[in-house]
Every structure is written in structure tokens, then in C-alpha cells.
Coordinates of C-alpha atoms in Angstrom, one line a residue:
X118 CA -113.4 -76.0 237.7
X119 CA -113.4 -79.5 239.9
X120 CA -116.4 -79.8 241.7
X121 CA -115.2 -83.2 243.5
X122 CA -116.2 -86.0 240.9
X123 CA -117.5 -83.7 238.6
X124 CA -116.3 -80.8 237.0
X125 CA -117.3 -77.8 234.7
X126 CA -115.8 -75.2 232.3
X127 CA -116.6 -71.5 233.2
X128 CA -116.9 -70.1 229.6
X129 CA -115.3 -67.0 228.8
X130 CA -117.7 -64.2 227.2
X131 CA -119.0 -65.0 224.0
X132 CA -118.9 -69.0 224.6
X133 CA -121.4 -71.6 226.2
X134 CA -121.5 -75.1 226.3
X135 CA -120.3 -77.8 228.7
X136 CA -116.8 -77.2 227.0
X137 CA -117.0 -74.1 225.9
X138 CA -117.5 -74.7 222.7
X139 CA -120.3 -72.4 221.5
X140 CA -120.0 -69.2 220.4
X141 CA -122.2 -66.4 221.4
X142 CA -125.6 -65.2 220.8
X143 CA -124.1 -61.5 219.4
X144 CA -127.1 -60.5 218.2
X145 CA -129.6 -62.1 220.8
X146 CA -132.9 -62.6 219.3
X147 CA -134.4 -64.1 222.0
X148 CA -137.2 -62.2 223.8
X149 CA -138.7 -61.7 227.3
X150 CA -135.3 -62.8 229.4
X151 CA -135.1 -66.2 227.4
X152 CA -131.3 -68.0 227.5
X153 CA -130.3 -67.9 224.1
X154 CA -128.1 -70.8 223.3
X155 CA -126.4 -70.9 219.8
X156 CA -127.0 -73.7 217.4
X157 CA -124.4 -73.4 215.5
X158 CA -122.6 -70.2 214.3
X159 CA -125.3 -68.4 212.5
X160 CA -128.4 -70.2 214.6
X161 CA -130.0 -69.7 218.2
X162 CA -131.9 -71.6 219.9
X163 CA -134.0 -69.5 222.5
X164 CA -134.6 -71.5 226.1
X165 CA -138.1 -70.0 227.4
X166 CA -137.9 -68.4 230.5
X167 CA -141.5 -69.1 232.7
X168 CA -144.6 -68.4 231.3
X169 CA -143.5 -67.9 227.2
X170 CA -143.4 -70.2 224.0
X171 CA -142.4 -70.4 220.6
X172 CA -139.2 -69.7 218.7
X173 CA -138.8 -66.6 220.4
X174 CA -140.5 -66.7 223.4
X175 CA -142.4 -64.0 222.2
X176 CA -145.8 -65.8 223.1
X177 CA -147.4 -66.3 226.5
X178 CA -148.6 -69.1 227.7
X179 CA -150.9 -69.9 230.7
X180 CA -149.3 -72.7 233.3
X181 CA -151.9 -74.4 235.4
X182 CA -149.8 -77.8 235.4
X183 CA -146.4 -77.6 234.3
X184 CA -144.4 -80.2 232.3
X185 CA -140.5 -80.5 232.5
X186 CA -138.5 -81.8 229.3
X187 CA -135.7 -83.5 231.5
X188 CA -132.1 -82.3 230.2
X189 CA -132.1 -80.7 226.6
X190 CA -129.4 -81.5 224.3
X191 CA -127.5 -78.3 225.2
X192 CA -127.2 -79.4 228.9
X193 CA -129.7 -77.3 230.6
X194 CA -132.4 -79.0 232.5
X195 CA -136.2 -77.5 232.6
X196 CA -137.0 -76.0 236.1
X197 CA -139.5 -74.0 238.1
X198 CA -137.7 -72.1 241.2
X199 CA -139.8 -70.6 244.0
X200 CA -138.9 -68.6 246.8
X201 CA -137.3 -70.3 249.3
X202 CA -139.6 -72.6 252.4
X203 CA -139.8 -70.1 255.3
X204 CA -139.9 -72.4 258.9
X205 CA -138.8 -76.1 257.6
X206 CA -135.7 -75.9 260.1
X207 CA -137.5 -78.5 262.1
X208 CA -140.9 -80.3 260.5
X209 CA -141.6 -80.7 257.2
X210 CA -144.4 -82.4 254.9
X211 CA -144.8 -82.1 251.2
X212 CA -147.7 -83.5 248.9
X213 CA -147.3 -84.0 245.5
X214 CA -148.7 -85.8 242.0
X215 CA -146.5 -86.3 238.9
X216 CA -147.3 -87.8 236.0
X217 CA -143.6 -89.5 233.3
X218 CA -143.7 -88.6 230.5
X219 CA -142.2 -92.4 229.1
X220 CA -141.3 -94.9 231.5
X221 CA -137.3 -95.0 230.4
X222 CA -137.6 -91.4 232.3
X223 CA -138.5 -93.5 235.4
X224 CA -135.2 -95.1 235.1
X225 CA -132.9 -92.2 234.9
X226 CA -131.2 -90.3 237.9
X227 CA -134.3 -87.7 237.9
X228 CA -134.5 -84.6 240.2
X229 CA -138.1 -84.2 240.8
X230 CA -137.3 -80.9 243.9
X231 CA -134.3 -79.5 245.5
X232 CA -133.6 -77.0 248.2
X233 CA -130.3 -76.5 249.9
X234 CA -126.8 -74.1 250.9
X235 CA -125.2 -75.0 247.6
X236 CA -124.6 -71.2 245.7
X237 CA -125.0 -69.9 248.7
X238 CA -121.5 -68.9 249.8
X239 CA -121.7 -71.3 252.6
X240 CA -119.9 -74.5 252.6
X241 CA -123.0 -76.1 254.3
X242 CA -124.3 -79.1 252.9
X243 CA -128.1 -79.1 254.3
X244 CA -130.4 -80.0 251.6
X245 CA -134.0 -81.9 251.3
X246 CA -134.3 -83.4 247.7
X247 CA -136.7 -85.8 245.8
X248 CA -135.9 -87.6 243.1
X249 CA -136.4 -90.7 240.7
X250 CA -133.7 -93.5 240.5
X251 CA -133.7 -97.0 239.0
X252 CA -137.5 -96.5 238.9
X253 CA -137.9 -95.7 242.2
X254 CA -138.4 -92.6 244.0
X255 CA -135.9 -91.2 246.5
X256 CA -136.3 -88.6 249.4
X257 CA -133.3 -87.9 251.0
X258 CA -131.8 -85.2 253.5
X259 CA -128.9 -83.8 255.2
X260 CA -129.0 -82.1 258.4
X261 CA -125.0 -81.0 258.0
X262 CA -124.4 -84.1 259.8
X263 CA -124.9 -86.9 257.3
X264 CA -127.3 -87.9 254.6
X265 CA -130.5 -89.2 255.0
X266 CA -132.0 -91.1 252.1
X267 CA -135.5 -93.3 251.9
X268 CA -135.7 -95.3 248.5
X269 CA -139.7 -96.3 247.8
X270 CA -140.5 -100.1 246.1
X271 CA -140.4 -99.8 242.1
X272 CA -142.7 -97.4 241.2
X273 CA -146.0 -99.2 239.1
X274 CA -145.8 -97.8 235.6
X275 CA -149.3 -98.8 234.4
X276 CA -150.6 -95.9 236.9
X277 CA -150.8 -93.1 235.3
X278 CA -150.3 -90.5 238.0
X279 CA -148.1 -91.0 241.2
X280 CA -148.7 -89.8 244.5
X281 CA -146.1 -88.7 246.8
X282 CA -146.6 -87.9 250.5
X283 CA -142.9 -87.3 252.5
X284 CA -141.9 -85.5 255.4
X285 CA -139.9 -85.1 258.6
X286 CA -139.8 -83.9 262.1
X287 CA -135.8 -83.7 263.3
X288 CA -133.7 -86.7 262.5
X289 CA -136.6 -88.8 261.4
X290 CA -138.2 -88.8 258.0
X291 CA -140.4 -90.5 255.7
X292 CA -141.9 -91.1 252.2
X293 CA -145.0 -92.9 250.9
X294 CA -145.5 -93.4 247.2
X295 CA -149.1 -94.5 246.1
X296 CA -150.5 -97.6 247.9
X297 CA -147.1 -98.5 249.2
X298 CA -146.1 -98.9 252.4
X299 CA -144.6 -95.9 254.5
X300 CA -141.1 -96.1 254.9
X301 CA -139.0 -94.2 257.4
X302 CA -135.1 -93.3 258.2
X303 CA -133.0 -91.7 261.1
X304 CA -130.2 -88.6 259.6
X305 CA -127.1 -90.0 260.9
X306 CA -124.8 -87.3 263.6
X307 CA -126.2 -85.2 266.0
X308 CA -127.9 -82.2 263.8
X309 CA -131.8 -82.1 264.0
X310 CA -132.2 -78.8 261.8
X311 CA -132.6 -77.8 258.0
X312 CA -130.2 -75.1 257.1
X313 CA -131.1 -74.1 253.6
X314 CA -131.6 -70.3 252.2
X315 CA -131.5 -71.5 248.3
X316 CA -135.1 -71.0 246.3
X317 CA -137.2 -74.2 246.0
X318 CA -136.2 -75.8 242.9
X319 CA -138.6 -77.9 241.1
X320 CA -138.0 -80.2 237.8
X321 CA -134.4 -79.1 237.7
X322 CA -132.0 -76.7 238.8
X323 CA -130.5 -73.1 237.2
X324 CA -127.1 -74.1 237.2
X325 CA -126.0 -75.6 233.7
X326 CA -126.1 -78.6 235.1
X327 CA -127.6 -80.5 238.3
X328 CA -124.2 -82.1 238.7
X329 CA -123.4 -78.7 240.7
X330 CA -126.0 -80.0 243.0
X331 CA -124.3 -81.3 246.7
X332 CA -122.0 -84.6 246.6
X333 CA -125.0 -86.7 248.3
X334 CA -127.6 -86.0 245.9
X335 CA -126.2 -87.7 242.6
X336 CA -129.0 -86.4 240.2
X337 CA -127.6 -86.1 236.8
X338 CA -130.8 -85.2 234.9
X339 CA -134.1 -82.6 235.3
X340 CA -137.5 -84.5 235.3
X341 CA -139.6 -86.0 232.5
X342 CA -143.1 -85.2 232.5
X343 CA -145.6 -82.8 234.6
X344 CA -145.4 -82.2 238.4
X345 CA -148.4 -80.8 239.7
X346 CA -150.4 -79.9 242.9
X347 CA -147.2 -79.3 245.0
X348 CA -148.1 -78.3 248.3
X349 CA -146.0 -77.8 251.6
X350 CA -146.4 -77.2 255.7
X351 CA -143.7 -76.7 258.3
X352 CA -146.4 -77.6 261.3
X353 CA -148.8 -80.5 261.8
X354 CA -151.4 -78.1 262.9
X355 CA -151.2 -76.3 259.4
X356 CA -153.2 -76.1 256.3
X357 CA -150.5 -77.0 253.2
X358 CA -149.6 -74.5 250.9
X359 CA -148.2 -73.9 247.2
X360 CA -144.8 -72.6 247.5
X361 CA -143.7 -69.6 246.4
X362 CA -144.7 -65.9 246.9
X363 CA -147.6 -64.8 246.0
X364 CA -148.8 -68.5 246.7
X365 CA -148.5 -70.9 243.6
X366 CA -146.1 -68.3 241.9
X367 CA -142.8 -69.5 240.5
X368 CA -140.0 -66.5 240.6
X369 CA -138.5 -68.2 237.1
X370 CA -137.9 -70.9 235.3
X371 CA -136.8 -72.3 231.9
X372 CA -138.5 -74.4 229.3
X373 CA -141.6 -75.2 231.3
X374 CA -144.3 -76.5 229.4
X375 CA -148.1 -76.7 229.9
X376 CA -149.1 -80.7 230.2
X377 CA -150.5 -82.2 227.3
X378 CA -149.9 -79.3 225.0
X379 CA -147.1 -79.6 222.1
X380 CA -145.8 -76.5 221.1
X381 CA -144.5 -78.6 217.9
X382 CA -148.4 -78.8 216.5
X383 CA -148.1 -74.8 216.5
X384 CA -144.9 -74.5 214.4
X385 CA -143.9 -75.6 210.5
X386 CA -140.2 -76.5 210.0
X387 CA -139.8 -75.8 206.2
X388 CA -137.6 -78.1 203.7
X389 CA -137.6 -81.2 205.7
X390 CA -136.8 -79.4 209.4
X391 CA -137.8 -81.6 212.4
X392 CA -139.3 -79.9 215.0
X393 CA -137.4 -80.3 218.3
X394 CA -139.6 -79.1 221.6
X395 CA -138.6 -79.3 225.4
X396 CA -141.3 -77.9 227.2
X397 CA -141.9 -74.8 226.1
X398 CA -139.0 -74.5 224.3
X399 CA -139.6 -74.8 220.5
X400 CA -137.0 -75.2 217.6
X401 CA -136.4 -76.4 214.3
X402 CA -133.4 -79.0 213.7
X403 CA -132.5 -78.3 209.9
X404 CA -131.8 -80.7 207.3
X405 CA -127.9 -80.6 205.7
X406 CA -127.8 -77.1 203.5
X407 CA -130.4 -75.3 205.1
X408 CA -130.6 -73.2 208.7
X409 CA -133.0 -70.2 209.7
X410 CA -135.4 -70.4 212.8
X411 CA -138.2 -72.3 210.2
X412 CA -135.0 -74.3 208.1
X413 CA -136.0 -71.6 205.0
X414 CA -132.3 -70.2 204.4
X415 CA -129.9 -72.2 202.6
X416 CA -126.3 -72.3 203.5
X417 CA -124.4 -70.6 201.4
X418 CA -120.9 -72.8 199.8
X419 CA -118.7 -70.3 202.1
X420 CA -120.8 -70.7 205.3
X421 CA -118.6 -73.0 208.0
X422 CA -122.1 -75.0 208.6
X423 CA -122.1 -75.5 204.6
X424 CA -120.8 -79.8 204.0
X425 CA -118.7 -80.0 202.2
X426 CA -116.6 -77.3 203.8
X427 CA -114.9 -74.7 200.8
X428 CA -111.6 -75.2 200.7
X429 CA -110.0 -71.8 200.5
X430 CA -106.5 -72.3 202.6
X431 CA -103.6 -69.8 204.4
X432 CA -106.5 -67.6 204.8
X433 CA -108.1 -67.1 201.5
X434 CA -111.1 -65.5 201.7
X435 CA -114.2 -67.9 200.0
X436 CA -116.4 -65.8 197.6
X437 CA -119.6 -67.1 196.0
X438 CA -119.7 -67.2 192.6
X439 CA -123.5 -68.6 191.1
X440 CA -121.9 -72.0 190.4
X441 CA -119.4 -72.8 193.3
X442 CA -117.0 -70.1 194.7
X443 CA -113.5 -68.8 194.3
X444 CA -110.8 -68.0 196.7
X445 CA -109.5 -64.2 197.2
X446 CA -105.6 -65.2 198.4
X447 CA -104.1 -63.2 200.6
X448 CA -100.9 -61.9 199.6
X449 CA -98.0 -64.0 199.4
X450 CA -100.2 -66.9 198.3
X451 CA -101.8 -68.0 194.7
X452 CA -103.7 -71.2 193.4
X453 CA -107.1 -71.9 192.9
X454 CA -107.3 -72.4 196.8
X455 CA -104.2 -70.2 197.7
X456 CA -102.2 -73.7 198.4
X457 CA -98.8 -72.4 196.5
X458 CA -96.6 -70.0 198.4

């Protein structure tokens, strides 16, 4: 599926991946509406939804500030999505704090909120969408008319926490990012309202990846780090809000962390296992030879994840023997690894 620029595989059942190329969770292990991904053909991985930890999301986990892992090696980005803004057709103004978790994350194409008409059914392109690029932030707009975007100076990476103030009444917007300066911008055309009905995403977005995200918005990757103390108004006369309903509470969301905890000081990888962790999503990265959520299983000489691979050819069947393994030849075929017709 071509998405202009970009494009995506829409897997058949049984298969994930960007190409396809993972097969299935059969048996899912994963708990408590978790995405299971598969690590390889015997192994999961479990993707916590909101609110649950550990190897299979079987534990709870209080989120007062929430931190977002970025992409994940599987693709999926780490997200919080709220119930859509009611009344920002016209005015809006956000307030927010986030904190990187390195400073190369700074430098990435970073999608730090979204909302917009993409999913929707519509061929709209409103949005409103913040973001980091090249180390600075971005706030930028579209009123179905033409994108608006406002780029901030470099962001100062000795501060430890950023604050972001940014809003807009009709065709004119703005942004101000810590001590800088405010900086404004007019939406090109003649549209002065906000069309969106999609939730309010935040760190990332629920597709498998943010490249599904509208052609002006050019995010490639989920944020790195915590985003806290989000708040929102659709009038100057007021008082800000947390988004989301009941106030503060997400709908979902996927490997969100709480800041400063590692869920990797909770969990032992056996036999040389690293453990992996994006947000709160927790797994064990297995040396050669072993697999198993803590790396305790070894991989038996028939197993396709087994290196070197058995050699059992024209479809012999491998069998384990306690030294090495022989091949069961189908018939029509004979030799140690049914090679002779």
C-alpha cells in the first residue's frame, strides 16, 4: 500500500512486521490487551498496553509522568492517545514540559503530539502537531488550506526540562520554547478552522508507523524521554485542562513507561541475555543457542533459530539424537541428509 512517499505492507493473518516478515503470535501469551510481536519463531515479545509492565504485562504500574521509548526495533512507536480536543476549531493553547532522554533524540524527526483527519475516512488534511527536528522544536498546522509550521532556535541541551507554550486563534499561531523569543506564522489559503475528529495522540501514534501520519508532518519516529504536565484550553477566558476523559486519563497506549523507573533493574536475563526495555515494555535479547522469555531454554540442533542451521534437505525431517541429529527422508530420497534421489 503507497501512501505517497511512503508505503506499507498490510500483513496477511498470522504475519507482522514492516514486510511482513513475522509470523504470528499463535499462542499469544501476552496479557491485559498487550500487542504481541514475535521475536522469532518460537519467541514473543509482548508490547504493554497503558498502565502494565514486565514480560507479560501482567503487572501494573502507576503513571504519574509518562516516558516514551521513541521507535522500538519492531517499528512501533510508544504512545499515549486521549480522547479527542472538544472546541479547538478556532483558539487553541497548549502547555507542556518534556524532559530527552539523550540529546541524539533531540536530533531525530520526533513526534512529541498529534491530532488530525488521517484514519478518519475523510480525505481532510487538518492537523495540529508538535514535534522535535534537527534539535529544534516544531509546531505546525493545517487548516485544509495549507500548512502552517513555526520552527523554535536550537533547543539548549544543558536544561534539563523544556518548556513549551504554543497556540493559535484562526490563521495565526505561535510557539515559545523556554526563555526564547515568541515566534509566530500566518496558515496560508483562506481556511480559519481546525477540522480534526482523531484522539489526541501523545509520544507517538497507533498506526505501525508515524509515516502514516499526513504528507506535511514528516515525523518518522515516537519521542525519547517523558512528557509531562500537558494541559490544553480552546478559550482565553479558560482555566487549562489535562486532556482526555475523565480529565488526565489516556484511553490507551503502548509501552509507556513511568520516568526514571527501569523496568530492566526488575528483571534477570539468564545465560548471558541482555535485557532490552522500551518504556514499559521489558524483554530479554538471548545470546546464540538459547531463547525463552528469561534466555533459560536452549535451542534445540533442529530448531530454525538453532546456528548452524541442520541440514536435513528435500524435506527430511531433523530428529535429535543426544549427540547431533539425524534425518528421517521422505520417501524417494536416502543419504545422511536425504541429498541422493
Amino acid at each position: 500500500v503507497s501512501d505517497a512517499e511512503n508505503w506499507f505492507c498490510e500483513c496477511p493473518k498470522l504475519y507482522t512486521g514492516k514486510l511482513c516478515q513475522f509470523a504470528t503470535c499463535d499462542e499469544n501469551p501476552c496479557g491485559n490487551g498487550a500487542t504481541c510481536f514475535p521475536k522469532s519463531r518460537r519467541d514473543a515479545v509482548c508490547l504493554c498496553p497503558y498502565g502494565r509492565s514486565g514480560i507479560l504485562c501482567s503487572d501494573a504500574i502507576n503513571i504519574s509522568q509518562p516516558s516514551f521509548s521513541g521507535t522500538d526495533i519492531f517499528g512501533y512507536t510508544s504512545f499515549l492517545a486521549y480522547s479527542t480536543i472538544p472546541d479547538i476549531m478556532f483558539y487553541y493553547e497548549f502547555r507542556l514540559k518534556f524532559q530527552l532522554a539523550n540529546h541524539h533524540s533531540a536530533l531525530e524527526d520526533n513526534l512529541i503530539f498529534f491530532t488530525g483527519q488521517k484514519g478518519q475516512g475523510l480525505n481532510g488534511d487538518d492537523f495540529l502537531e508538535l514535534g522535535l527536528r534537527n534539535g529544534r522544536v516544531v509546531h505546525s498546522y493545517n487548516l485544509g488550506s495549507g500548512t502552517a509550521t513555526i520552527i523554535s532556535k536550537p533547543l539548549d541541551l544543558t536544561l534539563n526540562i523544556h518548556v513549551i507554550h504554543l497556540g493559535r486563534y484562526l490563521q495565526k499561531g505561535w510557539l515559545k520554547v523556554d526563555d526564547q523569543k515568541n515566534k509566530t506564522v500566518i496558515s496560508p489559503g483562506r481556511l480559519v478552522g481546525l477540522n480534526v475528529f482523531s484522539q489526541f495522540y501523545l509520544g507517538g501514534y497507533r498506526e505501525y508507523t508515524p509515516e502514516l501520519l499526513p504528507k506535511g508532518s514528516g515525523f518518522k519516529n515516537g519521542f525519547q524521554g517523558c512528557i509531562f504536565d500537558v494541559q490544553v484550553r480552546s478559550s482565553m477566558n479558560q482555566e487549562f485542562k489535562s486532556p482526555g476523559t475523565p480529565e488526565g486519563h489516556p484511553n490507551s497506549g503502548r509501552s509507556v513507561g513511568q520516568c526514571k523507573d527501569s523496568p530492566c533493574s526488575l528483571i534477570k536475563c539468564r545465560n548471558g541475555g541482555k535485557c532490552m526495555e522500551s518504556g514499559s515494555t521489558v524483554y530479554c535479547d538471548c545470546l546464540t543457542g538459547w531463547k525463552g522469555a528469561f534466555c533459560t531454554e536452549t535451542v534445540s540442533v533442529c530448531e530454525p533459530e538453532h546456528d548452524p542451521p541442520h541440514l536435513c534437505k528435500q524435506g527430511g525431517t531433523c530428529v535429535p539424537l543426544p549427540k547431533g541429529y539425524t534425518c528421517h527422508c521422505p520417501l524417494g530420497t536416502t543419504g545422511t541428509y536425504c541429498e541422493q534421489g
